[in-house]
Tab-separated table of C-alpha atoms in Angstrom:
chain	number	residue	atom	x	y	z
A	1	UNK	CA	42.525	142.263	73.900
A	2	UNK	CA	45.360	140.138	73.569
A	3	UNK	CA	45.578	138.325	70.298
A	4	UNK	CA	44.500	134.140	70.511
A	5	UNK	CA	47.453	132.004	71.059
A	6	UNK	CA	47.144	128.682	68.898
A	7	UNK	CA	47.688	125.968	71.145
A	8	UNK	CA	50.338	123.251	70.472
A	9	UNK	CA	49.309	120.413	68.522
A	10	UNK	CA	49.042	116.894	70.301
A	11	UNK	CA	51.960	115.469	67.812
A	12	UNK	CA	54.111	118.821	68.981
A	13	UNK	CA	52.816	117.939	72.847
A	14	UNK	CA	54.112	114.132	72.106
A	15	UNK	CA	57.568	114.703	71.184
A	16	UNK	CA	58.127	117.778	74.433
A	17	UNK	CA	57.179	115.021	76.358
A	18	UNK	CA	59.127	111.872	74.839
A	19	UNK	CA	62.125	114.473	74.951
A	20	UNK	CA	61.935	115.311	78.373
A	21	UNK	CA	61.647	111.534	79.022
A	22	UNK	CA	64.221	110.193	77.192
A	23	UNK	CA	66.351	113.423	77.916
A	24	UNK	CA	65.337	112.894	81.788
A	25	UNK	CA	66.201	108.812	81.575
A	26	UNK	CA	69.180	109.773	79.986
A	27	UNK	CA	71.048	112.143	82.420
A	28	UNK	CA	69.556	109.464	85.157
A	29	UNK	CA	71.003	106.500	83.591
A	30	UNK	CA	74.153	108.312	82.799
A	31	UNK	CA	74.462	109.070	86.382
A	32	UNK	CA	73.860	105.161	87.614
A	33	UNK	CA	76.143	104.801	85.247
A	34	UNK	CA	79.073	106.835	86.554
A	35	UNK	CA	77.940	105.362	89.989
A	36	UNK	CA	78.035	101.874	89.173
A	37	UNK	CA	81.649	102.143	87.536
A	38	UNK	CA	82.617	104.448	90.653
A	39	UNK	CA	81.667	101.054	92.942
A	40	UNK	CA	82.834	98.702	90.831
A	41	UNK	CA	86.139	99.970	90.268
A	42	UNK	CA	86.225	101.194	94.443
A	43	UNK	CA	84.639	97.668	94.985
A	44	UNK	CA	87.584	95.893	92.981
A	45	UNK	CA	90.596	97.592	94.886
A	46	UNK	CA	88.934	96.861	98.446
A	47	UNK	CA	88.193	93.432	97.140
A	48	UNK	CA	92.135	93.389	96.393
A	49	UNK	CA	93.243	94.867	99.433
A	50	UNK	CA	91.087	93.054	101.736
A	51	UNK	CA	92.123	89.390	102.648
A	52	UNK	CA	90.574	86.417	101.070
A	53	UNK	CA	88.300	85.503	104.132
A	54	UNK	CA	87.401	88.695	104.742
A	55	UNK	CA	85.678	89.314	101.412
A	56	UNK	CA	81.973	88.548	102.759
A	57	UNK	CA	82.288	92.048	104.567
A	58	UNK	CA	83.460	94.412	102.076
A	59	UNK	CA	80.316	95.212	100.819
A	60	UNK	CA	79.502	97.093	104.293
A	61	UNK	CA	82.928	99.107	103.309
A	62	UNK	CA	80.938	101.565	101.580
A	63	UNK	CA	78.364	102.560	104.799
A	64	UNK	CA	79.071	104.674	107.617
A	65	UNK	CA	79.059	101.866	110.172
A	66	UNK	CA	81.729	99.216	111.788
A	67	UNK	CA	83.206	96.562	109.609
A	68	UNK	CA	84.575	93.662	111.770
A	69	UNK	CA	87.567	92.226	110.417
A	70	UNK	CA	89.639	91.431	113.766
A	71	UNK	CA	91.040	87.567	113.968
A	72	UNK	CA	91.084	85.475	116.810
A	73	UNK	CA	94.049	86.005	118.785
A	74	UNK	CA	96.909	83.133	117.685
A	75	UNK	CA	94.743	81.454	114.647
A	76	UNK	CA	95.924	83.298	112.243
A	77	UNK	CA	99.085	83.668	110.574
A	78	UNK	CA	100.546	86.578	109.282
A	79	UNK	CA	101.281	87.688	105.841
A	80	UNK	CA	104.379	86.272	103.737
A	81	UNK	CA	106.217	88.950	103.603
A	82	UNK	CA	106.637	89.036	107.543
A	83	UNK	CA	110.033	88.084	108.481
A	84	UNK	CA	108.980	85.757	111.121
A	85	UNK	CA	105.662	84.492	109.578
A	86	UNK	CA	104.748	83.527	113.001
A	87	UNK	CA	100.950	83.409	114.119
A	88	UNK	CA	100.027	86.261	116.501
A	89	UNK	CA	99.586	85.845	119.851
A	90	UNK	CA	98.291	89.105	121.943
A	91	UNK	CA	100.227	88.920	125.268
A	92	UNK	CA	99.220	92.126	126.874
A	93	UNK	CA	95.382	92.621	125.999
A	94	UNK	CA	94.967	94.948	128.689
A	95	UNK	CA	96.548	97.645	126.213
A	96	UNK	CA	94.082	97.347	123.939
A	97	UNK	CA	90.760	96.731	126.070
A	98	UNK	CA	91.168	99.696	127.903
A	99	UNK	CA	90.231	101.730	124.979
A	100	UNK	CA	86.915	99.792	124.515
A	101	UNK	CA	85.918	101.424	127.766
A	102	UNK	CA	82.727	104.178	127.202
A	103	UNK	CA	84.431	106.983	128.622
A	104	UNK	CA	87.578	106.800	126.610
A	105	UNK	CA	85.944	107.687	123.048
A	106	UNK	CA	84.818	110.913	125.320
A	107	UNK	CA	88.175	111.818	126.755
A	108	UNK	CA	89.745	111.953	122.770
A	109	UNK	CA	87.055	114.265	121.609
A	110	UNK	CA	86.604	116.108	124.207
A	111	UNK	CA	89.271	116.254	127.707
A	112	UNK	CA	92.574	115.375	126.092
A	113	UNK	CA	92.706	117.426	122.784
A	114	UNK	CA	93.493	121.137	124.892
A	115	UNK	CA	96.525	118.858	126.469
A	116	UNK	CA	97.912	117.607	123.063
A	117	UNK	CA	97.855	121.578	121.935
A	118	UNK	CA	99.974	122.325	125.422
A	119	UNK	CA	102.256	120.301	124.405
A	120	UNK	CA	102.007	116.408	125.971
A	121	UNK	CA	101.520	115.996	121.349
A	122	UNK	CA	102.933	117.799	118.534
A	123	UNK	CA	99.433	119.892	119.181
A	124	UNK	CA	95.725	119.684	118.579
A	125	UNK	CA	94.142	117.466	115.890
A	126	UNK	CA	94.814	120.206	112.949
A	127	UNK	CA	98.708	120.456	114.116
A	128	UNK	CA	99.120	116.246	114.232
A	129	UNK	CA	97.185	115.638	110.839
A	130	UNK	CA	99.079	118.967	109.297
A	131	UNK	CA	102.598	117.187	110.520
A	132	UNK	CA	101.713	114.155	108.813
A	133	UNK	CA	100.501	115.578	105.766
A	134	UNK	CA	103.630	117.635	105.392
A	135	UNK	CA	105.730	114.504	105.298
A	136	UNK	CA	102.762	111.983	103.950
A	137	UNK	CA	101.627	114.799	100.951
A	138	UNK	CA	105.109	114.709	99.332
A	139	UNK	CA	106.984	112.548	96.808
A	140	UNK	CA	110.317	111.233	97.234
A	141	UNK	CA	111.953	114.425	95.891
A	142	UNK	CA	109.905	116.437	98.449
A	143	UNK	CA	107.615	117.229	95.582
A	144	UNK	CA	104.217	118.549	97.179
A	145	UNK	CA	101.583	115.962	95.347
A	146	UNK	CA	98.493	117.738	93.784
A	147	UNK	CA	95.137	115.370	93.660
A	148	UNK	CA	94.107	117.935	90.774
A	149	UNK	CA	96.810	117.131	88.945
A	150	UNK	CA	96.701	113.283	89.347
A	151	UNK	CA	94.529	110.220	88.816
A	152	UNK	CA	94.182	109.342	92.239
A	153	UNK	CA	96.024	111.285	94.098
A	154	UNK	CA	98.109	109.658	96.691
A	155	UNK	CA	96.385	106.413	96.063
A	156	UNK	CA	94.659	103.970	99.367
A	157	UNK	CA	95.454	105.665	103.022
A	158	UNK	CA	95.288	103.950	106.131
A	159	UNK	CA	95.375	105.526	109.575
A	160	UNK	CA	95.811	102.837	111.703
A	161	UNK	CA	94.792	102.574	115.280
A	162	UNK	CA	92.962	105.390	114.454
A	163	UNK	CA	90.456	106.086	117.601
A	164	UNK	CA	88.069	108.126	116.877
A	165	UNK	CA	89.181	109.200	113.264
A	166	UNK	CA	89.999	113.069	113.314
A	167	UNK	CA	93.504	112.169	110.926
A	168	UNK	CA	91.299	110.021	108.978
A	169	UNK	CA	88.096	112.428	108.188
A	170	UNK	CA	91.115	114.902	107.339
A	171	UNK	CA	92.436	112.214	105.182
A	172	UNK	CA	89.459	111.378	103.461
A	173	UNK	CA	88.785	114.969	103.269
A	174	UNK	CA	91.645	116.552	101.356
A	175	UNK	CA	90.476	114.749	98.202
A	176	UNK	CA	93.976	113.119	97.973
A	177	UNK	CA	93.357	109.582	98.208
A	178	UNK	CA	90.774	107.038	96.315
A	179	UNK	CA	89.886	105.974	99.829
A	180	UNK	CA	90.872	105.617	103.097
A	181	UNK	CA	90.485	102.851	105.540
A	182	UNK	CA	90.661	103.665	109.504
A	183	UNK	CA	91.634	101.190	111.574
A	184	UNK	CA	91.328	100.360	115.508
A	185	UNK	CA	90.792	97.621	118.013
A	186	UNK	CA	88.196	99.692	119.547
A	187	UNK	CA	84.407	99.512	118.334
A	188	UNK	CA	83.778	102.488	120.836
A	189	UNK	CA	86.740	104.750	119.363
A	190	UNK	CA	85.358	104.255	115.782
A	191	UNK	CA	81.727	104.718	116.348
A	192	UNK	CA	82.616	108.099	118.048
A	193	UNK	CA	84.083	108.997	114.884
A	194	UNK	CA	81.771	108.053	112.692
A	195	UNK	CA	78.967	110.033	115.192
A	196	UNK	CA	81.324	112.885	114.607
A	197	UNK	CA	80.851	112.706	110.894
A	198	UNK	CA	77.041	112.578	111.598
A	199	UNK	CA	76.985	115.009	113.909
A	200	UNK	CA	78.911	117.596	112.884
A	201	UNK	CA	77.501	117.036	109.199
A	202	UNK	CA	80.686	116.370	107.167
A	203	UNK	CA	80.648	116.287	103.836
A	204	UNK	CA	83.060	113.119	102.680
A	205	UNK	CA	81.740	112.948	99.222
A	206	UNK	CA	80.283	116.333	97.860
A	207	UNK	CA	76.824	115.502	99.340
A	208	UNK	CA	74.370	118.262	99.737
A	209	UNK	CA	74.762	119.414	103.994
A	210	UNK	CA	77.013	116.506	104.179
A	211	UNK	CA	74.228	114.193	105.057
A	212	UNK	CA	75.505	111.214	103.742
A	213	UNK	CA	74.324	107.550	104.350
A	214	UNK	CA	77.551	105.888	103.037
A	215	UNK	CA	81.124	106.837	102.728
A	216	UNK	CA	82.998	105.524	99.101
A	217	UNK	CA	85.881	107.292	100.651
A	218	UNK	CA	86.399	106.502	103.934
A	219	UNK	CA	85.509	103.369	105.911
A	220	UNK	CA	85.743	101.867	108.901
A	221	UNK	CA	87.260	98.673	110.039
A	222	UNK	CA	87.412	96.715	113.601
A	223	UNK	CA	91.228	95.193	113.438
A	224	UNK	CA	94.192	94.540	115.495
A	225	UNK	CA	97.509	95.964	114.609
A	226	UNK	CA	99.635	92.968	115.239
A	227	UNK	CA	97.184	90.654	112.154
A	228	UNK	CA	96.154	93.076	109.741
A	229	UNK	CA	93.210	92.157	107.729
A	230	UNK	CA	95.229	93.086	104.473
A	231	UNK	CA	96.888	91.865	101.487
A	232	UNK	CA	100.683	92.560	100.966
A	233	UNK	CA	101.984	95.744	99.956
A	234	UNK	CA	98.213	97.138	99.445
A	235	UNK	CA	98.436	100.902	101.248
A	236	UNK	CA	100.588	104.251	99.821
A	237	UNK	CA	100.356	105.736	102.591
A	238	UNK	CA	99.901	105.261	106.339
A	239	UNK	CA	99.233	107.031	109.385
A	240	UNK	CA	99.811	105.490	113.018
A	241	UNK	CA	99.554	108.471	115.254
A	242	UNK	CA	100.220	107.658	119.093
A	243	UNK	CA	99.528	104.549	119.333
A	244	UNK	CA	102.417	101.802	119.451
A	245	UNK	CA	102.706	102.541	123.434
A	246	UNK	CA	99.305	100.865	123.025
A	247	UNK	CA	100.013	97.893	121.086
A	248	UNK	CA	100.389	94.686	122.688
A	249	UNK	CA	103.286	93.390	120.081
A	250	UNK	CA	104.849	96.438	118.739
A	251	UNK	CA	107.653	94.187	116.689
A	252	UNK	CA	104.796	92.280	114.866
A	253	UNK	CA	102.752	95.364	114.588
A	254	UNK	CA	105.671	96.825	112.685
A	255	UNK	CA	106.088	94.096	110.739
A	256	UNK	CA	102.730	94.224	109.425
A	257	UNK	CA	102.729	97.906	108.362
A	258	UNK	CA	105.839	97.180	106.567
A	259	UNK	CA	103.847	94.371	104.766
A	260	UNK	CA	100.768	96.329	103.646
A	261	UNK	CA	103.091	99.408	102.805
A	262	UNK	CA	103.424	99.308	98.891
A	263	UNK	CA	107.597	99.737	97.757
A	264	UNK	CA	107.910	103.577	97.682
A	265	UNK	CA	104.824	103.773	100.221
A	266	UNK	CA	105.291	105.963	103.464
A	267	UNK	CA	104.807	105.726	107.117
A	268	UNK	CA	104.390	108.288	109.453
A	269	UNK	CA	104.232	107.025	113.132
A	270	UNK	CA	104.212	108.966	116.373
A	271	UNK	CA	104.646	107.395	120.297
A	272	UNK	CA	105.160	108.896	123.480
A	273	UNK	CA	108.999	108.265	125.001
A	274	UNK	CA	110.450	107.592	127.990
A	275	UNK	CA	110.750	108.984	130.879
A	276	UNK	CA	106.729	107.941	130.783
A	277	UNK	CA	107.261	104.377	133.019
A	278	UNK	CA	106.085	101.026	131.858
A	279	UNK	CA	103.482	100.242	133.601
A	280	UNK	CA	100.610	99.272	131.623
A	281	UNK	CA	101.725	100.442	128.288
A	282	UNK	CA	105.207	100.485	126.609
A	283	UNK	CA	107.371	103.546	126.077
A	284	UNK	CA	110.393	103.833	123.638
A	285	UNK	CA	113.935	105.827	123.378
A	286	UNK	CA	114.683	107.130	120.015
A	287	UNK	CA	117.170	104.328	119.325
A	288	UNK	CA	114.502	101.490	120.359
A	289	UNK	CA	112.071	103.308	117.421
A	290	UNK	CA	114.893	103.319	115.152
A	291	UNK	CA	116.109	99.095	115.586
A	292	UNK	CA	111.834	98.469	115.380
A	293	UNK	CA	111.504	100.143	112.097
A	294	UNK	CA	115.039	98.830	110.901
A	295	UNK	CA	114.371	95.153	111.969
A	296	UNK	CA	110.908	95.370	110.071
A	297	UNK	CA	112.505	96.385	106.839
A	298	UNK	CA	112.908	99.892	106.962
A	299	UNK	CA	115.707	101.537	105.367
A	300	UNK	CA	116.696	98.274	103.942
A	301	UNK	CA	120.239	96.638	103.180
A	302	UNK	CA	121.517	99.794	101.312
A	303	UNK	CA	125.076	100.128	102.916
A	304	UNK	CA	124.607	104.004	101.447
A	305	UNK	CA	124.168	106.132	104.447
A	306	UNK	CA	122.749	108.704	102.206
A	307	UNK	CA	119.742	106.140	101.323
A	308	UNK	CA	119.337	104.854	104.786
A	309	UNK	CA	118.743	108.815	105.696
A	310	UNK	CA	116.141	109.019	102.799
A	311	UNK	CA	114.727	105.996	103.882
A	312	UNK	CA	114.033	105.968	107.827
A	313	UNK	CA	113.900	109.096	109.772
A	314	UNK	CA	113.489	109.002	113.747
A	315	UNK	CA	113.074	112.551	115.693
A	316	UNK	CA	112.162	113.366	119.334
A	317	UNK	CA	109.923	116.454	120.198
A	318	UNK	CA	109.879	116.801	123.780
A	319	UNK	CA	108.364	113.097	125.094
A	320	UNK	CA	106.972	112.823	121.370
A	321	UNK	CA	108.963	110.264	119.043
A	322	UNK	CA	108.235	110.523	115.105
A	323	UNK	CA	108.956	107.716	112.470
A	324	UNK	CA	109.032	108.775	109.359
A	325	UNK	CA	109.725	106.179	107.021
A	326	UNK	CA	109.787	104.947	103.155
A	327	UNK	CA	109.818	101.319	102.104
């Protein structure tokens, strides 16, 4: 027979269970905690980023959906630092509308990514993203940045005219930014990639099956190139990647990248070159890429050639042009 166990007293009962109580409250509320500062602090820079009469939306930042923040064509004016400070007019909407069309979103997941690995691109999604990161992912002593070994990393990303967001989920995947913001005129292109993220279960934020309801690190944003919906000199880092054949006013759009770049911030930009004709969209030469980036502000009024190499860096792969670019 096994000997009688005394049972606990009620006063030893008590204090298990105010213990696991106070213990349980206090890893919870240490958690909100961590959680709350996390927003706040995430909240804060998108607030500061973000212009003024945008603010009312940057609470939907955080949630895997579409944030509108695109302008009425010609009301608004452009930020100070734009050379021209013009209001933006689009001239050539057809560019842009074309990629609002259903099928489109379809043909970028699904048709056109075997062509870009044949070689019409640098090559598939993980051979475009890895191109940029080699130049992006570096200091300005070709340095290779480590997140681990940093604050925050490369800082606030922004892949701009996105599409369906396969450089941005990479971006917001490698852990080396706070956050990153992707950006495109098309409502179609960006709910395909945030389906993607659903579908495919990425995990953007350490989440269990990666089944999360919001994103802290990457959002989404309806905009237009030529009237970005940002402050000056707000980004670290961004990411345009086959796209300015596409944009209605190239000159302003590149103006307005050089305006939300931050001094010492990169670009890495990629367009398809002539011989492709001009019939609906626009195709460059390497010099025409060269005089955009150079008339927006790139490589500055150093008369140091040396600098001016540093600084602005054009290269042709085939019919693929590549800006890369420090301001």
């Amino acid at each position: 027979m096994k000997p009688f166990r005394k049972m606990p007293s009620l006063q030893s009962v008590t204090k298990i269970l105010i213990l696991l109580i106070i213990g349980h409250g206090t890893v919870n509320a240490s958690s909100r905690r961590a959680t709350t500062a996390w927003a706040a602090k995430n909240e804060l820079n998108l607030r500061q980023i973000v212009q003024k009469e945008y603010h009312g939306s940057v609470d939907n930042l955080s949630s895997l959906q579409v944030t509108q923040m695109l302008s009425p064509p010609g009301e608004k004016k452009r930020g100070e630092l734009s050379s021209t400070n013009r209001s933006y007019t689009n001239n050539e909407p057809l560019r842009q509308q074309l990629f609002t069309l259903p099928i489109i979103p379809l043909l970028y997941e699904r048709i056109l990514p075997p062509l870009w690995s044949a070689g019409l691109r640098i090559g598939g999604p993980d051979a475009e993203y890895e191109s940029a990161a080699d130049f992006l992912y570096k200091n300005n002593n070709e340095n290779e940045i480590n997140a681990e070994s940093t604050k925050s990393g490369l800082g606030i990303g922004l892949d701009l005219s996105c599409g369906t967001g396969f450089v941005a989920i990479r971006m917001a995947q490698s852990n080396m930014f706070q956050h990153v913001i992707g950006l495109d005129y098309s409502p179609q292109m960006l709910q395909e990639g945030i389906a993607t993220i659903q579908r495919q279960r990425l995990d953007l934020e350490g989440n269990k099956n990666g089944r999360a309801k919001n994103s802290r690190r990457l959002s989404w944003i309806r905009g237009d190139a030529g009237s970005l919906p940002f402050e000056d000199e707000s980004f670290d880092v961004i990411h345009w990647g086959a796209a300015m054949h596409c944009v209605p006013d190239v000159e302003a759009a590149m103006e307005e990248v050089y305006r939300v770049l931050k001094p010492g911030g990169k670009l890495y930009a990629t367009t398809f070159l002539r011989p492709f004709p001009d019939v609906v969209f626009r195709f460059f030469d390497l010099v025409e890429l060269e005089t955009l980036a150079k008339n927006a502000g790139f490589a500055g009024s150093s008369s140091n050639s040396d600098d001016q190499r540093q600084q602005l860096e054009v290269e042709g792969r085939g019919v693929y042009g590549i800006i890369r670019a420090v301001k």
